[in-house]
Coordinates of C-alpha atoms in Angstrom, one line a residue:
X1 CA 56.9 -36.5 44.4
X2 CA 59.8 -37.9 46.8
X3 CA 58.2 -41.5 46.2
X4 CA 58.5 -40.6 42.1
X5 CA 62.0 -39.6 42.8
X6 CA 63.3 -43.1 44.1
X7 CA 65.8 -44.9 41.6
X8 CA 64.2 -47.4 40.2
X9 CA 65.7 -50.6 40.1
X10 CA 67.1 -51.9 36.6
X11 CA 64.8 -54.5 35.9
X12 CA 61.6 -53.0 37.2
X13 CA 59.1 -52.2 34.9
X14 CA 56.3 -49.5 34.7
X15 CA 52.7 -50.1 33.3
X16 CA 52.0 -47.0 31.1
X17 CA 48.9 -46.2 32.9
X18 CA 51.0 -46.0 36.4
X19 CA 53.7 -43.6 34.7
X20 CA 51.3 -41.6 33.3
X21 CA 49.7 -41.1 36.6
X22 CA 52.8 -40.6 38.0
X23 CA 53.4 -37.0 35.2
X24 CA 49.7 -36.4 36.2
X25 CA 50.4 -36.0 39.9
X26 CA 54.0 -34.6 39.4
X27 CA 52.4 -32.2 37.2
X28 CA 49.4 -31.1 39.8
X29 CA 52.2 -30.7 42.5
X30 CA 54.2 -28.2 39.8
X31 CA 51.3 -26.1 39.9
X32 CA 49.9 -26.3 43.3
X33 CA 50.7 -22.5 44.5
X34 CA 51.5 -23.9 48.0
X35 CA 54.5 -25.9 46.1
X36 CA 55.4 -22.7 44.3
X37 CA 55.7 -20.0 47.0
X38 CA 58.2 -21.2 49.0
X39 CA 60.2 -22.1 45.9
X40 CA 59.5 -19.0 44.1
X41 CA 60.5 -17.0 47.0
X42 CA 63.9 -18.5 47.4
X43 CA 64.8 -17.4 43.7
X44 CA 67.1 -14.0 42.9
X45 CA 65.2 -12.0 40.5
X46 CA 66.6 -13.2 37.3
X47 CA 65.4 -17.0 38.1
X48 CA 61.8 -15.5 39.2
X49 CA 61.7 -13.7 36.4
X50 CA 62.2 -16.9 33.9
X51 CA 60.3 -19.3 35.8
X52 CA 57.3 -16.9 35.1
X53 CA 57.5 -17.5 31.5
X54 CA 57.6 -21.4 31.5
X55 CA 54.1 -22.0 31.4
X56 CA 50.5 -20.1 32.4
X57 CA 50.5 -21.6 36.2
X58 CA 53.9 -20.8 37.1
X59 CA 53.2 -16.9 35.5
X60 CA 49.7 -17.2 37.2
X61 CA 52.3 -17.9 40.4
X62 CA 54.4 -15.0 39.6
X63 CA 51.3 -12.3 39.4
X64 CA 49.2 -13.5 43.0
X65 CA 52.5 -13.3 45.1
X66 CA 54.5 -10.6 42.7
X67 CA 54.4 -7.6 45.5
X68 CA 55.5 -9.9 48.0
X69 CA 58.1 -11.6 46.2
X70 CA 60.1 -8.4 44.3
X71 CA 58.9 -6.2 47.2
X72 CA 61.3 -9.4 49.3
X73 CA 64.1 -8.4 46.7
X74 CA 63.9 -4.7 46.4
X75 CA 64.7 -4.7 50.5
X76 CA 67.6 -7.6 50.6
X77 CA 69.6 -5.6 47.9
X78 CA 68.2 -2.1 49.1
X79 CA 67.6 -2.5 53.1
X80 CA 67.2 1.3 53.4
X81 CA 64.1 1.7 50.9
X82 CA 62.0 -0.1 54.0
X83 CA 60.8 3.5 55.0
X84 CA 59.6 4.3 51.8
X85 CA 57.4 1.1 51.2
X86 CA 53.7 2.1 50.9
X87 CA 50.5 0.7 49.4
X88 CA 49.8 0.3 45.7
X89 CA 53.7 0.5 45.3
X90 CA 54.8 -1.6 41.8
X91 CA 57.8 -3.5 43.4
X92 CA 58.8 -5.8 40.4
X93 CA 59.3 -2.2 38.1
X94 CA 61.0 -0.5 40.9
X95 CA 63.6 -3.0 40.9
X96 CA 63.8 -2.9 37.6
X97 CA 64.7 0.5 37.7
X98 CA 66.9 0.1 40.9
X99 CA 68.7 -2.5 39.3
X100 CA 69.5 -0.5 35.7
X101 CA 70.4 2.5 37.9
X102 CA 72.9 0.6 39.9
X103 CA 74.4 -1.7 37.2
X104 CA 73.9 0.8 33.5
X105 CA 76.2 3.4 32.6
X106 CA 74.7 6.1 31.9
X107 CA 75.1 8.6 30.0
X108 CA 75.6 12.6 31.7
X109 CA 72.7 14.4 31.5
X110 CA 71.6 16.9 28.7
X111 CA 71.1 19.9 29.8
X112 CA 69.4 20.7 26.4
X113 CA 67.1 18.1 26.6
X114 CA 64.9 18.3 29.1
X115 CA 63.2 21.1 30.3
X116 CA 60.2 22.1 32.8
X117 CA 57.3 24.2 32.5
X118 CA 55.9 25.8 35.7
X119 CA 52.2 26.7 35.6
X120 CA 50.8 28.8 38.6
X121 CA 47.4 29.8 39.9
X122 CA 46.1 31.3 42.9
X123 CA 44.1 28.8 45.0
X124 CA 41.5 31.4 46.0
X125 CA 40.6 32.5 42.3
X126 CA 41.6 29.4 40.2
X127 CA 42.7 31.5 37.0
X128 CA 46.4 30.3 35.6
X129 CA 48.6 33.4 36.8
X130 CA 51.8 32.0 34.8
X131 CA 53.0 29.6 32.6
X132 CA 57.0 29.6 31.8
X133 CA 59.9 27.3 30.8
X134 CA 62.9 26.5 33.4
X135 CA 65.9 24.9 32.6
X136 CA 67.4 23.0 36.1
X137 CA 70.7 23.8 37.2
X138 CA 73.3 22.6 39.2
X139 CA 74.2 24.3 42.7
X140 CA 76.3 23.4 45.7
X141 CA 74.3 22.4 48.9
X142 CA 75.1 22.5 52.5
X143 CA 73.9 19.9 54.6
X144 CA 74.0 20.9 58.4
X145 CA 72.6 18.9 60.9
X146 CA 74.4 18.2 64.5
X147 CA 77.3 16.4 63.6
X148 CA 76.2 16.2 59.7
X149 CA 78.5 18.9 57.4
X150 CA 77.8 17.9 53.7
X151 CA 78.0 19.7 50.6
X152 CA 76.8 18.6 47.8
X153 CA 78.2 20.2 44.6
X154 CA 75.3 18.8 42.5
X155 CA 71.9 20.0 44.0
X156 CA 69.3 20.7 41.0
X157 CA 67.9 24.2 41.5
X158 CA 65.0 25.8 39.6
X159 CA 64.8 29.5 39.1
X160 CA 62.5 30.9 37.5
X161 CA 62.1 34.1 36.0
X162 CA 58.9 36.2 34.7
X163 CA 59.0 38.2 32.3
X164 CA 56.7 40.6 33.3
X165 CA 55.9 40.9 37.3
X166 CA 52.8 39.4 38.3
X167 CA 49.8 41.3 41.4
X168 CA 49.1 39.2 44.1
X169 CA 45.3 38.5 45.2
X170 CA 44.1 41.3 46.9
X171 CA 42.8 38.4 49.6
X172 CA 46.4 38.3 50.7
X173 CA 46.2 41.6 52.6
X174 CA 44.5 40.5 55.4
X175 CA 45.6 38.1 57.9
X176 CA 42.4 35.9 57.1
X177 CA 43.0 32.1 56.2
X178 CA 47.0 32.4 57.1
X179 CA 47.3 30.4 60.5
X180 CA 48.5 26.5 60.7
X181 CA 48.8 25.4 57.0
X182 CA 45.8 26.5 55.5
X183 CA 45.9 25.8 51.5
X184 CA 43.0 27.6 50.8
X185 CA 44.4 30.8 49.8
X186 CA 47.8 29.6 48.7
X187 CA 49.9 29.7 45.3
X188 CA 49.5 26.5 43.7
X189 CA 52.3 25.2 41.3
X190 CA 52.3 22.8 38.8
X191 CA 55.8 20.9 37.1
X192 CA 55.7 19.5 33.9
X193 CA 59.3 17.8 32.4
X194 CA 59.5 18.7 28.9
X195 CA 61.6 15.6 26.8
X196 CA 62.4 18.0 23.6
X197 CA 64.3 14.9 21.8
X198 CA 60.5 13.2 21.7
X199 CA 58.4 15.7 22.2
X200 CA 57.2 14.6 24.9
X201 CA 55.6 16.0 28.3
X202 CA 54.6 14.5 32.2
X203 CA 53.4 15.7 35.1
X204 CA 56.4 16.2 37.2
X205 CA 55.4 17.9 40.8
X206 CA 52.5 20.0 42.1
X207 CA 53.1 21.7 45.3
X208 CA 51.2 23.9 47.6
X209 CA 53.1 27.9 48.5
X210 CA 51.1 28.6 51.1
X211 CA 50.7 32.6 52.3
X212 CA 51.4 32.2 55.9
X213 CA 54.9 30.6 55.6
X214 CA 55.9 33.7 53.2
X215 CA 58.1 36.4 54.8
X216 CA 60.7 39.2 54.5
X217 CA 63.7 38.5 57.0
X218 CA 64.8 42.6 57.3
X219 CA 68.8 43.0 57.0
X220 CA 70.7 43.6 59.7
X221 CA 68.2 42.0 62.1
X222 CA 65.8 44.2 61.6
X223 CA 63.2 42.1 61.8
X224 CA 60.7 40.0 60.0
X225 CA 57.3 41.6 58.0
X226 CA 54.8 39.6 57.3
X227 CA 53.0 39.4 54.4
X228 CA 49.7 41.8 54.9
X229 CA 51.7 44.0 56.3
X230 CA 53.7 44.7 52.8
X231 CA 51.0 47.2 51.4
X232 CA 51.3 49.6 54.8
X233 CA 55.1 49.8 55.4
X234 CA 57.9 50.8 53.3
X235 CA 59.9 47.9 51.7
X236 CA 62.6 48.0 49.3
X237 CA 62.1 48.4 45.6
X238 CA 63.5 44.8 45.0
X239 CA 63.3 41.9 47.9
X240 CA 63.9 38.4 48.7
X241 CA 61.0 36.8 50.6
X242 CA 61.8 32.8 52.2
X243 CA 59.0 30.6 52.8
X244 CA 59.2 28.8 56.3
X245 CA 58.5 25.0 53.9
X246 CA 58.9 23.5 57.6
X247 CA 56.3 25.4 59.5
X248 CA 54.1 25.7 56.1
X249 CA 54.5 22.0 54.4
X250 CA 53.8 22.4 50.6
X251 CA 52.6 18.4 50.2
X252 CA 54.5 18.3 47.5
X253 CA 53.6 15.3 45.6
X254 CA 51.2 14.4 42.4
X255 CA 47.9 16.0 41.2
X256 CA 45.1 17.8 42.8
X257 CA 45.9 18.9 46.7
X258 CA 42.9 16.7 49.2
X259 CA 41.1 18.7 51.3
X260 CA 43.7 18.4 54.1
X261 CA 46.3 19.3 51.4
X262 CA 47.7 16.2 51.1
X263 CA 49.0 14.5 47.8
X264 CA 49.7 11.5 45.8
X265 CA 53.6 10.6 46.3
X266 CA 55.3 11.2 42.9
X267 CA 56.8 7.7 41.9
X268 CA 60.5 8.7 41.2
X269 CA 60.7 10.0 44.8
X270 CA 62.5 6.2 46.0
X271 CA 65.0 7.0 43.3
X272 CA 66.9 9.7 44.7
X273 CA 68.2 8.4 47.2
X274 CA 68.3 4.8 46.6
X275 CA 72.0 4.1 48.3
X276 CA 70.9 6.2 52.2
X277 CA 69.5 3.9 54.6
X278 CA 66.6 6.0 55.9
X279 CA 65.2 2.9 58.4
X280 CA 68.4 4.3 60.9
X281 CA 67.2 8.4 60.7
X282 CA 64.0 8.2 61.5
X283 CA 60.9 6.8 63.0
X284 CA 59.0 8.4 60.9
X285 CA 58.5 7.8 56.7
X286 CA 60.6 10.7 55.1
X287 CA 58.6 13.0 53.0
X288 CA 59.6 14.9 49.8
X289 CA 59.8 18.7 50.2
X290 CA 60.6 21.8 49.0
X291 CA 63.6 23.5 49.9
X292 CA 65.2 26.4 50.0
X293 CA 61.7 28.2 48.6
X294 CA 62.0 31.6 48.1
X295 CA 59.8 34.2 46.0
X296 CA 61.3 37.4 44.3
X297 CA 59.5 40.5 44.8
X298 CA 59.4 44.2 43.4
X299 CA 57.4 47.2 45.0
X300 CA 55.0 49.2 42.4
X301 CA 53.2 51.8 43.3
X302 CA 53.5 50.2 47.4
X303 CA 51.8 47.1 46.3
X304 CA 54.4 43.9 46.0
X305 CA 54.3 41.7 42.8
X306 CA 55.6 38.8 42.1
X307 CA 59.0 38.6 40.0
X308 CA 60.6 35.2 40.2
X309 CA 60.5 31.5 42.6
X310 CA 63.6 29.3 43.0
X311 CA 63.5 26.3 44.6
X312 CA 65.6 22.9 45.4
X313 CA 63.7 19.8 45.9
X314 CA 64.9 17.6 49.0
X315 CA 63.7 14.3 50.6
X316 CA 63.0 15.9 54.6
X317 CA 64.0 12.9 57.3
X318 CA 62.6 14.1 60.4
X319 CA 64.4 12.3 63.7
X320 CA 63.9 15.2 66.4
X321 CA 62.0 13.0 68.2
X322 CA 64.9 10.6 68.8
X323 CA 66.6 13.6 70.2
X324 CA 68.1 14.0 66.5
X325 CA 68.3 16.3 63.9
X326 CA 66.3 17.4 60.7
X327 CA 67.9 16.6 57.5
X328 CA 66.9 17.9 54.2
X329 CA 69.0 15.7 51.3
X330 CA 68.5 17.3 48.1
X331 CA 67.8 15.8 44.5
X332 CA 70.5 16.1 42.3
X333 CA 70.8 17.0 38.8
X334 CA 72.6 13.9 37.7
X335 CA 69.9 11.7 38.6
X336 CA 67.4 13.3 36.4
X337 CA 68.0 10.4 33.9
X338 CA 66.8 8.0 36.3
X339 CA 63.6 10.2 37.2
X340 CA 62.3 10.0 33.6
X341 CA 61.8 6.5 33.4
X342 CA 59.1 6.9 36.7
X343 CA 57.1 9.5 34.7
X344 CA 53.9 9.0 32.6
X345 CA 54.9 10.8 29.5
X346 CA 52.8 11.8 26.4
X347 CA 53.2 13.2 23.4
X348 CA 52.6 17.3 22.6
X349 CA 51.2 16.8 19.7
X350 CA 48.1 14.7 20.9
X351 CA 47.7 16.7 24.1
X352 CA 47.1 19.7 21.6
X353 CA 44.7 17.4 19.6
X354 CA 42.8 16.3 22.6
X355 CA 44.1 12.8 23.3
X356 CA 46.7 12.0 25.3
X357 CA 49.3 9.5 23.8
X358 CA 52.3 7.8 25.0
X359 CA 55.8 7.6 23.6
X360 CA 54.8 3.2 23.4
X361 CA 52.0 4.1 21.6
X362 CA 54.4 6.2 19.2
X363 CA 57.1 3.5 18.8
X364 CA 54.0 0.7 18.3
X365 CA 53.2 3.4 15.2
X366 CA 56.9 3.8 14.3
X367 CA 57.6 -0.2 14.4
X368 CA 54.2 -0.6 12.6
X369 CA 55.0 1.7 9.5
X370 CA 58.2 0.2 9.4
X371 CA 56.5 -3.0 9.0
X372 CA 54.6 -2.0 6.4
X373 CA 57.0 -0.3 4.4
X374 CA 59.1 -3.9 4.4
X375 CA 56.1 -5.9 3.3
X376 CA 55.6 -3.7 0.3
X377 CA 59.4 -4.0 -0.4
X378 CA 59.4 -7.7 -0.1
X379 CA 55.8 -7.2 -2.2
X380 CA 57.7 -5.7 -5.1
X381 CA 60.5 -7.6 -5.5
X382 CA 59.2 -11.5 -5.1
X383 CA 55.4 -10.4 -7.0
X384 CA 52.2 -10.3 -5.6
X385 CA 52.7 -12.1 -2.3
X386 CA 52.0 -10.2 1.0
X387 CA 54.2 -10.4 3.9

């Protein structure tokens, strides 16, 4: 290629067999993916992304080295993500994302447009024990940690509400199944985001409430009761009851819990805090958790039922073993419009039906209608032709 590069001299002449040997092996070297890494590599993402689309070998480039080279970018324009890099990650979309949340205006959230659905069941028995709309809100959050004093006015808080009170399993009377973090006998919940301006649904969170975190701090320092004990003393009609989420990790994440109660990691969680450098807090990879948890209670005839859950979602950086401090960074409300674009929606009306469709697939219907209805147009205007 250097050789081919040379000036050549005004009066010398080229058979057309050499020159066209010459584009032959020019061309070879252009798609040689040894030639193309190292070039590719040095591009910013707007280059990488148009050199993909010059012909099939440079795209065929693109796709073998694509989570190296926009997982490369993600980390030069957002260093502190590094602690969040895991396997199976799509790093071209993620910057995508990163990038139109950085650069976009975007519009405040509508409280009125999305909402979320929280369905509960009782790991021991399986049955659904609730299904109810929440509407997020916004709440101030303290952040203290050592020499950390934040509040943040923002914090996205669910509350929700039953309508009717709800028994617990009669399993939970005994201490049985309760120690470590035992799943087994827990309250499992499931989040789905409700888009009401497309009717639309997506899984949003499933999280584990396990029984042996839950417990009634007494006022006045009276003491803590735990949970089997609340059928044999005497507790208040109405009661607030915090879940030790630290002690008793709910794996919040996506899906079904593993045996070990481990999940899938929800693919927004990178988004919330996007601007933090998390490589500096903790030698450890943060985790997603919920916090504040606390249940609602009421006392009928001396067995305790459950009233109401409200909960904050945080991202928990753990750096006590650097002889720091645990910090718990909650999700705000205002970033909700960047969370949506993570999530696998479909639409209601083909859950119902049996089929699950996505909001493409409705615009591909939309645009294809449209389409049609301009062709019949065009069709009665100018005669019988077909467009």
């Amino acid at each position: 290629v250097s050789r081919m590069s040379m000036k050549r001299l005004p009066h010398a002449r080229v058979s057309p067999r050499a020159e066209q040997h010459e584009c032959q092996v020019l061309h070879a070297a252009l798609e040689d993916p040894a030639f193309l890494s190292p070039v590719f590599a040095a591009l910013p993402a707007e280059c990488l992304s148009q050199a993909a689309c010059v012909c099939h070998a440079w795209a065929a480039a693109e796709v073998a080295d694509r989570p190296a080279l926009w997982r490369a970018l993600v980390l030069s324009q957002w260093p502190g993500l590094a602690p969040l890099a895991r396997p199976g990650i799509d790093w071209r979309k993620r910057y995508l994302m990163l990038l139109r949340n950085g650069v976009a205006e975007r519009p405040e959230s509508d409280p009125e447009r999305y909402s979320f659905v929280f369905q509960g069941k009782w790991a021991a028995e399986g049955s659904l024990a609730f299904s109810h709309n929440v509407a997020g809100r916004k709440v101030a959050h303290s952040i203290q940690a050592g020499a950390i004093n934040v509040t943040v006015q923002n914090a996205l808080q669910f509350e929700l509400k039953l309508p009717e009170s709800i028994a617990l399993p009669l399993s939970w009377q005994s201490d049985e199944g309760t120690s470590g973090t035992s799943m087994r006998d827990g309250l499992e919940i499931l989040v789905l985001m409700h888009d009401a301006s497309e009717g639309a649904v997506a899984h949003f969170l499933s999280f584990t409430v396990a029984r042996g975190g839950i417990k009634y701090e007494r006022p006045n320092g009276g003491g803590s009761v735990r949970l089997s004990s609340w059928w044999k003393r005497p507790l208040p009609d109405d009661f607030v009851a915090h879940v030790d989420t630290l002690s008793h990790p709910t794996h919040a994440g996506c899906g079904e819990a593993a045996p070990d109660g481990q999940r899938m990691e929800v693919p927004w969680v990178s988004t919330m805090f996007q601007d933090i450098d998390l490589s500096a807090m903790s030698p450890s990879p943060p985790t997603l958790e919920i916090h504040p948890l606390t249940l609602g209670f009421s006392m009928v005839e001396a067995a305790p039922r459950l009233k109401s859950i409200t909960l904050q979602m945080v991202m928990q950086i753990d750096a006590r073993q650097l002889n720091g401090n645990l910090v718990r960074m909650p999700c705000q409300q205002s970033q909700l419009e960047v969370l949506v674009d993570e999530l696998d929606w479909a639409l209601i009306e083909h859950l119902l039906a049996g089929s699950a469709k996505t909001r493409k697939d409705k615009r591909r219907e939309q645009h294809a209608q449209q389409t049609a209805v301009g062709a019949r147009v065009v069709a009665v205007r100018d005669g019988p032709s077909v467009i």
